[in-house]
PDB file of C-alpha atoms in Angstrom:
ATOM      1  CA  MET J  12     127.935  70.416 114.501  1.00 36.00           C
ATOM      2  CA  MET J  13     128.234  70.979 118.236  1.00 38.00           C
ATOM      3  CA  THR J  14     125.310  70.328 120.519  1.00 41.00           C
ATOM      4  CA  SER J  15     124.452  72.489 123.519  1.00 37.00           C
ATOM      5  CA  ALA J  16     126.589  71.639 126.502  1.00 37.00           C
ATOM      6  CA  LEU J  17     123.755  71.015 128.932  1.00 38.00           C
ATOM      7  CA  ILE J  18     120.360  69.944 127.612  1.00 43.00           C
ATOM      8  CA  ASP J  19     117.017  69.978 129.414  1.00 49.00           C
ATOM      9  CA  ASN J  20     117.252  68.265 132.800  1.00 64.00           C
ATOM     10  CA  LYS J  21     120.267  66.209 131.758  1.00 86.00           C
ATOM     11  CA  GLU J  22     122.830  68.408 133.496  1.00 89.00           C
ATOM     12  CA  PHE J  23     125.118  65.478 134.252  1.00 93.00           C
ATOM     13  CA  LEU J  24     125.885  65.178 130.513  1.00 94.00           C
ATOM     14  CA  ASP J  25     128.312  67.530 128.781  1.00 92.00           C
ATOM     15  CA  LEU J  26     127.989  66.850 125.037  1.00 91.00           C
ATOM     16  CA  SER J  27     129.714  69.992 123.807  1.00 87.00           C
ATOM     17  CA  GLU J  28     132.647  68.173 122.146  1.00 86.00           C
ATOM     18  CA  GLU J  29     130.684  65.590 120.187  1.00 85.00           C
ATOM     19  CA  PRO J  30     132.504  64.842 116.928  1.00 84.00           C
ATOM     20  CA  ARG J  31     130.708  64.103 113.677  1.00 84.00           C
ATOM     21  CA  VAL J  32     130.621  60.618 112.202  1.00 88.00           C
ATOM     22  CA  PRO J  33     132.034  60.878 108.651  1.00 86.00           C
ATOM     23  CA  SER J  34     128.872  59.470 107.065  1.00 90.00           C
ATOM     24  CA  ARG J  35     125.912  61.554 105.919  1.00 91.00           C
ATOM     25  CA  TRP J  36     123.217  58.939 106.514  1.00 93.00           C
ATOM     26  CA  VAL J  37     124.595  58.106 109.974  1.00 93.00           C
ATOM     27  CA  GLU J  38     124.552  61.774 110.953  1.00 93.00           C
ATOM     28  CA  GLU J  39     120.987  62.068 109.653  1.00 93.00           C
ATOM     29  CA  ASN J  40     119.953  59.096 111.808  1.00 92.00           C
ATOM     30  CA  LYS J  41     121.654  60.704 114.795  1.00 94.00           C
ATOM     31  CA  ARG J  42     119.811  63.958 114.169  1.00 93.00           C
ATOM     32  CA  LYS J  43     116.465  62.136 114.324  1.00 93.00           C
ATOM     33  CA  ALA J  44     117.617  60.223 117.426  1.00 93.00           C
ATOM     34  CA  ARG J  45     118.574  63.478 119.176  1.00 93.00           C
ATOM     35  CA  SER J  46     115.049  64.754 118.669  1.00 92.00           C
ATOM     36  CA  LEU J  47     113.633  61.629 120.335  1.00 91.00           C
ATOM     37  CA  PHE J  48     116.201  61.686 123.132  1.00 93.00           C
ATOM     38  CA  SER J  49     115.329  65.274 124.016  1.00 90.00           C
ATOM     39  CA  GLU J  50     111.819  64.086 124.922  1.00 90.00           C
ATOM     40  CA  ILE J  51     112.929  61.287 127.253  1.00 91.00           C
ATOM     41  CA  PRO J  52     113.427  62.386 130.880  1.00 91.00           C
ATOM     42  CA  VAL J  53     116.082  61.011 133.191  1.00 94.00           C
ATOM     43  CA  PRO J  54     114.647  57.870 134.878  1.00 93.00           C
ATOM     44  CA  THR J  55     113.459  58.145 138.466  1.00 92.00           C
ATOM     45  CA  LEU J  56     112.448  55.671 141.154  1.00 93.00           C
ATOM     46  CA  LYS J  57     108.812  56.433 140.334  1.00 92.00           C
ATOM     47  CA  GLN J  58     109.128  54.482 137.088  1.00 92.00           C
ATOM     48  CA  GLU J  59     108.425  50.774 137.416  1.00 91.00           C
ATOM     49  CA  ASP J  60     111.475  49.747 135.370  1.00 90.00           C
ATOM     50  CA  TRP J  61     113.785  51.921 137.486  1.00 94.00           C
ATOM     51  CA  ARG J  62     112.466  51.622 141.018  1.00 92.00           C
ATOM     52  CA  PHE J  63     115.444  49.469 142.013  1.00 91.00           C
ATOM     53  CA  THR J  64     118.080  51.600 140.267  1.00 92.00           C
ATOM     54  CA  PRO J  65     118.638  54.914 142.088  1.00 92.00           C
ATOM     55  CA  LEU J  66     120.683  57.274 139.928  1.00 94.00           C
ATOM     56  CA  ASP J  67     121.633  59.785 142.651  1.00 92.00           C
ATOM     57  CA  PRO J  68     125.373  58.935 142.637  1.00 91.00           C
ATOM     58  CA  LEU J  69     125.462  59.315 138.861  1.00 92.00           C
ATOM     59  CA  LEU J  70     123.592  62.621 138.765  1.00 92.00           C
ATOM     60  CA  LYS J  71     126.045  64.249 141.186  1.00 91.00           C
ATOM     61  CA  GLU J  72     128.771  64.078 138.535  1.00 91.00           C
ATOM     62  CA  THR J  73     129.236  65.717 135.136  1.00 92.00           C
ATOM     63  CA  PHE J  74     130.417  63.395 132.385  1.00 93.00           C
ATOM     64  CA  LYS J  75     132.005  64.795 129.273  1.00 92.00           C
ATOM     65  CA  LEU J  76     132.016  63.432 125.738  1.00 88.00           C
ATOM     66  CA  SER J  77     135.735  63.930 125.106  1.00 76.00           C
ATOM     67  CA  PRO J  78     137.298  62.233 122.081  1.00 76.00           C
ATOM     68  CA  VAL J  79     140.751  60.822 122.678  1.00 72.00           C
ATOM     69  CA  LYS J  80     143.446  62.771 120.839  1.00 68.00           C
ATOM     70  CA  ALA J  81     146.089  60.046 121.179  1.00 65.00           C
ATOM     71  CA  PHE J  82     145.699  56.511 122.484  1.00 70.00           C
ATOM     72  CA  PRO J  83     147.983  55.521 125.355  1.00 67.00           C
ATOM     73  CA  SER J  84     150.309  52.589 124.897  1.00 69.00           C
ATOM     74  CA  ILE J  85     148.773  49.417 126.314  1.00 70.00           C
ATOM     75  CA  ASP J  86     150.877  46.831 128.087  1.00 70.00           C
ATOM     76  CA  ARG J  87     149.441  43.464 127.082  1.00 70.00           C
ATOM     77  CA  LYS J  88     150.653  42.031 130.404  1.00 69.00           C
ATOM     78  CA  ASN J  89     147.823  43.942 132.101  1.00 70.00           C
ATOM     79  CA  PHE J  90     145.258  42.393 129.766  1.00 78.00           C
ATOM     80  CA  SER J  91     145.753  38.637 129.782  1.00 81.00           C
ATOM     81  CA  PHE J  92     142.318  38.182 128.204  1.00 86.00           C
ATOM     82  CA  ILE J  93     143.575  39.658 124.906  1.00 89.00           C
ATOM     83  CA  ARG J  94     144.676  36.500 123.092  1.00 92.00           C
ATOM     84  CA  ALA J  95     146.496  36.221 119.775  1.00 91.00           C
ATOM     85  CA  GLU J  96     144.224  33.410 118.577  1.00 95.00           C
ATOM     86  CA  ASP J  97     141.085  35.578 118.858  1.00 96.00           C
ATOM     87  CA  ILE J  98     139.658  38.197 116.510  1.00 97.00           C
ATOM     88  CA  ASN J  99     140.203  41.258 118.714  1.00 96.00           C
ATOM     89  CA  ILE J 100     138.362  44.547 118.254  1.00 96.00           C
ATOM     90  CA  ILE J 101     139.790  46.995 120.779  1.00 93.00           C
ATOM     91  CA  PHE J 102     138.168  50.208 121.995  1.00 93.00           C
ATOM     92  CA  CYS J 103     139.998  52.606 124.275  1.00 89.00           C
ATOM     93  CA  ASP J 104     138.049  55.192 126.276  1.00 87.00           C
ATOM     94  CA  GLY J 105     135.068  54.729 123.986  1.00 89.00           C
ATOM     95  CA  GLN J 106     136.841  54.951 120.631  1.00 90.00           C
ATOM     96  CA  LEU J 107     137.904  52.238 118.230  1.00 91.00           C
ATOM     97  CA  MET J 108     141.638  51.695 118.631  1.00 90.00           C
ATOM     98  CA  ASP J 109     142.558  48.544 116.713  1.00 91.00           C
ATOM     99  CA  ILE J 110     141.226  45.526 114.798  1.00 94.00           C
ATOM    100  CA  GLU J 111     143.227  42.309 114.970  1.00 95.00           C
ATOM    101  CA  ARG J 112     142.002  39.707 112.498  1.00 95.00           C
ATOM    102  CA  VAL J 113     143.244  36.126 112.164  1.00 95.00           C
ATOM    103  CA  PRO J 114     144.533  34.692 108.868  1.00 93.00           C
ATOM    104  CA  ASP J 115     142.062  31.826 108.550  1.00 92.00           C
ATOM    105  CA  VAL J 116     138.931  34.042 108.577  1.00 96.00           C
ATOM    106  CA  SER J 117     138.525  35.901 105.291  1.00 95.00           C
ATOM    107  CA  PHE J 118     136.909  39.309 104.868  1.00 95.00           C
ATOM    108  CA  ASN J 119     134.234  37.668 102.707  1.00 94.00           C
ATOM    109  CA  ALA J 120     133.255  35.477 105.662  1.00 97.00           C
ATOM    110  CA  LEU J 121     133.285  38.211 108.301  1.00 97.00           C
ATOM    111  CA  GLN J 122     132.997  41.922 107.600  1.00 97.00           C
ATOM    112  CA  ILE J 123     134.244  44.220 110.361  1.00 97.00           C
ATOM    113  CA  ILE J 124     133.248  47.759 109.440  1.00 95.00           C
ATOM    114  CA  GLU J 125     133.799  50.922 111.451  1.00 94.00           C
ATOM    115  CA  TRP J 126     130.894  53.349 111.834  1.00 91.00           C
ATOM    116  CA  GLY J 127     132.221  56.159 109.683  1.00 86.00           C
ATOM    117  CA  THR J 128     133.674  55.977 106.208  1.00 82.00           C
ATOM    118  CA  GLY J 129     132.942  52.248 106.189  1.00 87.00           C
ATOM    119  CA  ALA J 130     129.274  53.021 106.773  1.00 90.00           C
ATOM    120  CA  GLU J 131     129.134  54.720 103.383  1.00 90.00           C
ATOM    121  CA  THR J 132     130.355  51.552 101.657  1.00 91.00           C
ATOM    122  CA  TYR J 133     127.956  49.289 103.582  1.00 94.00           C
ATOM    123  CA  THR J 134     124.986  51.651 103.702  1.00 93.00           C
ATOM    124  CA  LYS J 135     122.493  49.079 102.366  1.00 94.00           C
ATOM    125  CA  ASP J 136     123.567  46.291 104.735  1.00 95.00           C
ATOM    126  CA  MET J 137     123.612  48.550 107.783  1.00 95.00           C
ATOM    127  CA  THR J 138     120.331  50.339 107.081  1.00 93.00           C
ATOM    128  CA  ASN J 139     118.569  47.030 106.398  1.00 93.00           C
ATOM    129  CA  ALA J 140     119.857  45.704 109.719  1.00 93.00           C
ATOM    130  CA  LEU J 141     118.872  48.824 111.655  1.00 93.00           C
ATOM    131  CA  MET J 142     115.307  48.721 110.290  1.00 90.00           C
ATOM    132  CA  HIS J 143     114.666  45.637 112.436  1.00 88.00           C
ATOM    133  CA  PHE J 144     115.047  47.748 115.577  1.00 89.00           C
ATOM    134  CA  ASP J 145     112.604  50.518 114.693  1.00 81.00           C
ATOM    135  CA  CYS J 146     109.944  49.101 117.006  1.00 73.00           C
ATOM    136  CA  CYS J 147     112.275  48.207 119.878  1.00 73.00           C
ATOM    137  CA  HIS J 148     111.746  49.793 123.284  1.00 74.00           C
ATOM    138  CA  ASN J 149     113.884  52.916 123.749  1.00 85.00           C
ATOM    139  CA  THR J 150     115.304  53.484 127.200  1.00 91.00           C
ATOM    140  CA  PHE J 151     116.933  56.695 128.331  1.00 95.00           C
ATOM    141  CA  PHE J 152     120.429  55.266 127.970  1.00 96.00           C
ATOM    142  CA  SER J 153     119.927  53.423 124.671  1.00 96.00           C
ATOM    143  CA  SER J 154     118.482  56.654 123.274  1.00 96.00           C
ATOM    144  CA  LEU J 155     121.482  58.589 124.561  1.00 96.00           C
ATOM    145  CA  ASN J 156     123.751  56.239 122.623  1.00 96.00           C
ATOM    146  CA  ARG J 157     121.750  56.447 119.388  1.00 95.00           C
ATOM    147  CA  ALA J 158     121.687  60.237 119.585  1.00 95.00           C
ATOM    148  CA  HIS J 159     125.326  60.965 120.429  1.00 95.00           C
ATOM    149  CA  PHE J 160     127.595  57.982 119.679  1.00 94.00           C
ATOM    150  CA  TYR J 161     130.603  58.679 117.490  1.00 92.00           C
ATOM    151  CA  SER J 162     132.519  55.397 117.408  1.00 93.00           C
ATOM    152  CA  GLY J 163     131.411  51.839 116.844  1.00 94.00           C
ATOM    153  CA  MET J 164     131.503  48.698 114.754  1.00 96.00           C
ATOM    154  CA  PHE J 165     129.312  46.752 112.319  1.00 97.00           C
ATOM    155  CA  LEU J 166     129.943  42.990 112.246  1.00 97.00           C
ATOM    156  CA  GLN J 167     128.360  40.879 109.499  1.00 98.00           C
ATOM    157  CA  ILE J 168     128.776  37.123 109.132  1.00 98.00           C
ATOM    158  CA  ASN J 169     127.852  35.786 105.718  1.00 97.00           C
ATOM    159  CA  GLU J 170     125.487  32.912 104.915  1.00 97.00           C
ATOM    160  CA  SER J 171     126.538  29.360 105.827  1.00 97.00           C
ATOM    161  CA  THR J 172     129.635  30.672 107.591  1.00 98.00           C
ATOM    162  CA  HIS J 173     130.818  29.350 110.944  1.00 98.00           C
ATOM    163  CA  ILE J 174     133.387  31.568 112.630  1.00 98.00           C
ATOM    164  CA  ARG J 175     135.511  29.342 114.869  1.00 97.00           C
ATOM    165  CA  PRO J 176     137.775  31.886 116.655  1.00 97.00           C
ATOM    166  CA  LEU J 177     136.258  34.021 119.382  1.00 98.00           C
ATOM    167  CA  ILE J 178     135.264  37.504 118.210  1.00 98.00           C
ATOM    168  CA  HIS J 179     136.337  39.564 121.206  1.00 98.00           C
ATOM    169  CA  ILE J 180     135.168  43.178 121.462  1.00 98.00           C
ATOM    170  CA  ILE J 181     137.306  44.755 124.183  1.00 96.00           C
ATOM    171  CA  HIS J 182     136.523  48.073 125.848  1.00 94.00           C
ATOM    172  CA  ILE J 183     139.349  49.485 127.968  1.00 90.00           C
ATOM    173  CA  SER J 184     138.952  52.485 130.276  1.00 87.00           C
ATOM    174  CA  THR J 185     142.066  54.408 131.275  1.00 82.00           C
ATOM    175  CA  SER J 186     142.739  57.331 133.617  1.00 68.00           C
ATOM    176  CA  GLN J 187     143.557  59.628 130.701  1.00 75.00           C
ATOM    177  CA  LEU J 188     140.165  61.349 130.647  1.00 77.00           C
ATOM    178  CA  PRO J 189     138.487  62.215 133.980  1.00 82.00           C
ATOM    179  CA  ASN J 190     134.696  61.859 134.031  1.00 89.00           C
ATOM    180  CA  ARG J 191     134.713  60.440 130.522  1.00 90.00           C
ATOM    181  CA  LEU J 192     131.463  59.556 128.746  1.00 94.00           C
ATOM    182  CA  ALA J 193     131.844  56.603 126.349  1.00 94.00           C
ATOM    183  CA  LEU J 194     129.093  55.641 123.887  1.00 95.00           C
ATOM    184  CA  PRO J 195     130.287  52.690 121.781  1.00 96.00           C
ATOM    185  CA  ARG J 196     127.719  51.268 119.358  1.00 96.00           C
ATOM    186  CA  ILE J 197     127.917  47.704 118.036  1.00 97.00           C
ATOM    187  CA  LEU J 198     125.683  46.295 115.276  1.00 97.00           C
ATOM    188  CA  ILE J 199     125.882  42.525 114.640  1.00 98.00           C
ATOM    189  CA  HIS J 200     124.191  40.564 111.845  1.00 98.00           C
ATOM    190  CA  LEU J 201     124.441  36.787 111.483  1.00 98.00           C
ATOM    191  CA  LYS J 202     123.013  35.735 108.140  1.00 98.00           C
ATOM    192  CA  GLN J 203     121.179  32.442 107.710  1.00 98.00           C
ATOM    193  CA  HIS J 204     122.889  29.144 108.565  1.00 98.00           C
ATOM    194  CA  SER J 205     125.803  30.932 110.255  1.00 98.00           C
ATOM    195  CA  SER J 206     127.271  30.799 113.760  1.00 98.00           C
ATOM    196  CA  ALA J 207     129.746  32.663 115.943  1.00 98.00           C
ATOM    197  CA  HIS J 208     131.055  33.201 119.470  1.00 98.00           C
ATOM    198  CA  ILE J 209     131.140  36.901 120.411  1.00 98.00           C
ATOM    199  CA  MET J 210     132.279  38.377 123.709  1.00 98.00           C
ATOM    200  CA  GLU J 211     132.160  41.971 124.877  1.00 98.00           C
ATOM    201  CA  THR J 212     134.560  42.745 127.740  1.00 97.00           C
ATOM    202  CA  TYR J 213     134.571  46.027 129.668  1.00 95.00           C
ATOM    203  CA  PHE J 214     137.687  46.516 131.743  1.00 90.00           C
ATOM    204  CA  GLY J 215     139.266  49.509 133.476  1.00 84.00           C
ATOM    205  CA  LEU J 216     142.639  50.171 134.987  1.00 76.00           C
ATOM    206  CA  GLU J 217     142.546  50.359 138.759  1.00 69.00           C
ATOM    207  CA  ASN J 218     143.595  53.999 138.824  1.00 65.00           C
ATOM    208  CA  SER J 219     140.977  55.014 136.292  1.00 59.00           C
ATOM    209  CA  ALA J 220     139.055  58.197 136.982  1.00 68.00           C
ATOM    210  CA  ALA J 221     135.276  58.145 137.347  1.00 81.00           C
ATOM    211  CA  ALA J 222     133.672  57.262 134.023  1.00 90.00           C
ATOM    212  CA  LEU J 223     130.266  56.605 132.489  1.00 94.00           C
ATOM    213  CA  THR J 224     130.021  53.891 129.832  1.00 95.00           C
ATOM    214  CA  VAL J 225     126.763  53.592 127.870  1.00 97.00           C
ATOM    215  CA  PRO J 226     127.154  50.886 125.201  1.00 97.00           C
ATOM    216  CA  LEU J 227     124.447  49.834 122.759  1.00 97.00           C
ATOM    217  CA  THR J 228     124.662  46.415 121.107  1.00 97.00           C
ATOM    218  CA  GLU J 229     122.083  45.381 118.480  1.00 97.00           C
ATOM    219  CA  ILE J 230     122.024  41.798 117.202  1.00 98.00           C
ATOM    220  CA  ILE J 231     120.065  40.155 114.377  1.00 98.00           C
ATOM    221  CA  LEU J 232     120.013  36.374 113.996  1.00 98.00           C
ATOM    222  CA  ASP J 233     118.679  35.213 110.638  1.00 98.00           C
ATOM    223  CA  HIS J 234     117.131  31.825 109.803  1.00 97.00           C
ATOM    224  CA  GLU J 235     118.957  28.894 111.470  1.00 98.00           C
ATOM    225  CA  SER J 236     121.806  31.006 112.817  1.00 98.00           C
ATOM    226  CA  THR J 237     123.370  30.509 116.251  1.00 98.00           C
ATOM    227  CA  LEU J 238     125.146  32.990 118.498  1.00 98.00           C
ATOM    228  CA  ASN J 239     126.948  32.447 121.789  1.00 98.00           C
ATOM    229  CA  PHE J 240     127.181  35.911 123.303  1.00 98.00           C
ATOM    230  CA  VAL J 241     128.931  37.056 126.507  1.00 98.00           C
ATOM    231  CA  HIS J 242     128.793  40.484 128.135  1.00 98.00           C
ATOM    232  CA  ALA J 243     131.466  40.784 130.856  1.00 97.00           C
ATOM    233  CA  GLN J 244     131.889  43.920 132.950  1.00 96.00           C
ATOM    234  CA  ASN J 245     134.812  44.426 135.368  1.00 93.00           C
ATOM    235  CA  GLU J 246     135.322  48.171 135.602  1.00 91.00           C
ATOM    236  CA  PRO J 247     136.838  50.151 138.515  1.00 88.00           C
ATOM    237  CA  ALA J 248     134.967  50.887 141.724  1.00 87.00           C
ATOM    238  CA  ASN J 249     134.123  54.455 140.675  1.00 88.00           C
ATOM    239  CA  ALA J 250     132.741  53.546 137.247  1.00 92.00           C
ATOM    240  CA  PHE J 251     129.125  53.695 136.045  1.00 95.00           C
ATOM    241  CA  HIS J 252     127.926  51.249 133.400  1.00 96.00           C
ATOM    242  CA  PHE J 253     124.555  51.205 131.607  1.00 97.00           C
ATOM    243  CA  SER J 254     124.456  48.687 128.771  1.00 97.00           C
ATOM    244  CA  SER J 255     121.609  47.997 126.342  1.00 97.00           C
ATOM    245  CA  THR J 256     121.568  44.793 124.288  1.00 97.00           C
ATOM    246  CA  ASN J 257     118.725  44.307 121.801  1.00 96.00           C
ATOM    247  CA  THR J 258     118.474  40.966 120.009  1.00 97.00           C
ATOM    248  CA  ILE J 259     116.072  39.873 117.259  1.00 97.00           C
ATOM    249  CA  LEU J 260     115.691  36.163 116.485  1.00 98.00           C
ATOM    250  CA  GLN J 261     114.261  34.941 113.197  1.00 97.00           C
ATOM    251  CA  HIS J 262     112.972  31.450 112.314  1.00 97.00           C
ATOM    252  CA  ASP J 263     114.818  28.573 114.040  1.00 98.00           C
ATOM    253  CA  SER J 264     117.646  30.793 115.294  1.00 98.00           C
ATOM    254  CA  HIS J 265     119.354  30.245 118.653  1.00 98.00           C
ATOM    255  CA  LEU J 266     120.773  32.684 121.178  1.00 98.00           C
ATOM    256  CA  HIS J 267     122.899  31.638 124.161  1.00 98.00           C
ATOM    257  CA  SER J 268     123.568  34.747 126.243  1.00 98.00           C
ATOM    258  CA  PHE J 269     125.641  35.123 129.407  1.00 98.00           C
ATOM    259  CA  SER J 270     126.165  38.262 131.484  1.00 97.00           C
ATOM    260  CA  LEU J 271     128.935  38.685 134.067  1.00 97.00           C
ATOM    261  CA  SER J 272     128.999  41.736 136.360  1.00 96.00           C
ATOM    262  CA  ILE J 273     131.705  42.141 139.000  1.00 95.00           C
ATOM    263  CA  GLY J 274     132.856  45.769 138.784  1.00 91.00           C
ATOM    264  CA  GLY J 275     131.665  49.341 138.938  1.00 92.00           C
ATOM    265  CA  ALA J 276     129.891  51.449 141.532  1.00 93.00           C
ATOM    266  CA  LEU J 277     126.568  51.269 139.688  1.00 95.00           C
ATOM    267  CA  SER J 278     125.860  49.019 136.720  1.00 96.00           C
ATOM    268  CA  ARG J 279     122.701  48.109 134.879  1.00 96.00           C
ATOM    269  CA  ASN J 280     122.341  45.671 132.005  1.00 97.00           C
ATOM    270  CA  ASP J 281     119.179  45.992 129.903  1.00 96.00           C
ATOM    271  CA  LEU J 282     118.589  42.948 127.707  1.00 96.00           C
ATOM    272  CA  ASP J 283     115.709  42.935 125.217  1.00 96.00           C
ATOM    273  CA  VAL J 284     115.125  39.691 123.263  1.00 97.00           C
ATOM    274  CA  GLN J 285     112.471  39.423 120.554  1.00 96.00           C
ATOM    275  CA  LEU J 286     111.527  35.962 119.292  1.00 97.00           C
ATOM    276  CA  ARG J 287     110.046  37.190 116.025  1.00 96.00           C
ATOM    277  CA  GLN J 288     109.468  33.907 114.160  1.00 97.00           C
ATOM    278  CA  PRO J 289     108.564  30.274 115.071  1.00 98.00           C
ATOM    279  CA  HIS J 290     111.131  27.890 116.547  1.00 98.00           C
ATOM    280  CA  ALA J 291     113.415  30.679 117.772  1.00 98.00           C
ATOM    281  CA  GLN J 292     115.124  29.791 121.053  1.00 98.00           C
ATOM    282  CA  ALA J 293     116.873  31.942 123.654  1.00 98.00           C
ATOM    283  CA  SER J 294     118.856  30.871 126.710  1.00 98.00           C
ATOM    284  CA  ILE J 295     119.591  33.852 128.969  1.00 97.00           C
ATOM    285  CA  ASN J 296     121.966  33.440 131.915  1.00 97.00           C
ATOM    286  CA  GLY J 297     123.907  35.719 134.206  1.00 97.00           C
ATOM    287  CA  LEU J 298     126.212  35.904 137.208  1.00 97.00           C
ATOM    288  CA  TYR J 299     126.967  38.898 139.412  1.00 96.00           C
ATOM    289  CA  CYS J 300     129.467  39.110 142.248  1.00 96.00           C
ATOM    290  CA  VAL J 301     129.653  42.463 144.041  1.00 94.00           C
ATOM    291  CA  ASN J 302     130.814  43.810 147.396  1.00 93.00           C
ATOM    292  CA  GLN J 303     131.156  46.976 149.488  1.00 92.00           C
ATOM    293  CA  ASN J 304     128.418  49.390 148.324  1.00 92.00           C
ATOM    294  CA  GLN J 305     128.153  48.265 144.701  1.00 94.00           C
ATOM    295  CA  LEU J 306     124.783  48.056 142.960  1.00 95.00           C
ATOM    296  CA  VAL J 307     124.097  45.867 139.930  1.00 96.00           C
ATOM    297  CA  HIS J 308     120.761  45.569 138.142  1.00 95.00           C
ATOM    298  CA  ASN J 309     119.965  43.060 135.388  1.00 96.00           C
ATOM    299  CA  HIS J 310     116.738  43.918 133.601  1.00 95.00           C
ATOM    300  CA  THR J 311     115.447  41.523 130.932  1.00 95.00           C
ATOM    301  CA  ILE J 312     112.476  41.662 128.585  1.00 95.00           C
ATOM    302  CA  ILE J 313     111.677  38.552 126.519  1.00 96.00           C
ATOM    303  CA  HIS J 314     109.059  39.012 123.782  1.00 96.00           C
ATOM    304  CA  HIS J 315     106.976  36.008 122.643  1.00 96.00           C
ATOM    305  CA  PRO J 316     104.746  37.427 119.869  1.00 95.00           C
ATOM    306  CA  VAL J 317     104.505  34.136 117.924  1.00 96.00           C
ATOM    307  CA  GLU J 318     103.957  30.475 118.776  1.00 96.00           C
ATOM    308  CA  GLN J 319     106.476  27.632 118.970  1.00 96.00           C
ATOM    309  CA  CYS J 320     109.297  29.637 120.514  1.00 97.00           C
ATOM    310  CA  SER J 321     111.082  28.986 123.789  1.00 97.00           C
ATOM    311  CA  SER J 322     113.162  30.944 126.262  1.00 97.00           C
ATOM    312  CA  ARG J 323     114.830  30.142 129.552  1.00 97.00           C
ATOM    313  CA  GLN J 324     116.683  32.455 131.878  1.00 97.00           C
ATOM    314  CA  GLU J 325     118.652  32.019 135.080  1.00 97.00           C
ATOM    315  CA  TYR J 326     120.615  34.634 137.011  1.00 97.00           C
ATOM    316  CA  LYS J 327     122.610  33.988 140.158  1.00 97.00           C
ATOM    317  CA  GLY J 328     124.656  36.290 142.332  1.00 96.00           C
ATOM    318  CA  ILE J 329     126.920  36.695 145.336  1.00 96.00           C
ATOM    319  CA  LEU J 330     126.492  39.790 147.528  1.00 95.00           C
ATOM    320  CA  THR J 331     128.734  40.839 150.386  1.00 95.00           C
ATOM    321  CA  ASP J 332     129.022  43.906 152.633  1.00 94.00           C
ATOM    322  CA  THR J 333     126.277  46.429 151.775  1.00 93.00           C
ATOM    323  CA  SER J 334     126.096  45.627 148.061  1.00 93.00           C
ATOM    324  CA  ARG J 335     122.733  45.284 146.329  1.00 93.00           C
ATOM    325  CA  ALA J 336     121.343  43.578 143.260  1.00 93.00           C
TER     326      ALA J 336
END
């Protein structure tokens, strides 16, 4: 079902071509999320969380949710970070393009399920995972993703499983769609006594048209699980990037997170970490390197609702010209 092209005061969003996700329960969740999103205004400098992130350059554009009809051919020479020894999950202009598994990691150890027909098969696993995020803080952009995403991935690592190869989720922006709006959604669940290395890379071709990327990544770490997670963003100079990463840590789980921001005209990374049970540990680090008139904003919230948990965070950056952070 199509949504109205321009909704409320969100005139910079054209959602008229939103496709349906081929899953009834996913579409029902999106319907509820759209109702919530309609009540959230566009952030302004008057809000404490947004007083350092002016959205004027973004609001001057109109970004369209335009599904790709045919993926362009990708020359691997332009993407040296796509390695044969990794488990590669490739998105192109916001849509899942390819999944490249490695022979020594079985499907029983690592499930890689597309939001869509796969969601019907894994309804119980996915709904149980999503329930953990019911009380998470909803920002304007995370709510936009929940309400209107149409492509994404569910990753589940089984109990007592240690995935050795890097799981690399690659998002490539091309010049095929001007003023493209991309809303990829990633759900990750590490069951107890498991571990993995996961990296999300956002990369755009130099001649890419202006684009808005609004990813949502939700991560659950069960008892005694460990995740090394990297979010790397190197998009073109006329790109806008607003990522939301929500992570829930259960008893004695460990998160090592690193954020790298070097591209885009305006980028903001919202990281929300909840240490839900004792002995959970989170190490949050980041590096930004921007120039000219770029603006990058890293916004972290670390929740300590229980005792005997620990968190450390350190962000460093290099600014040149008139860039800000």
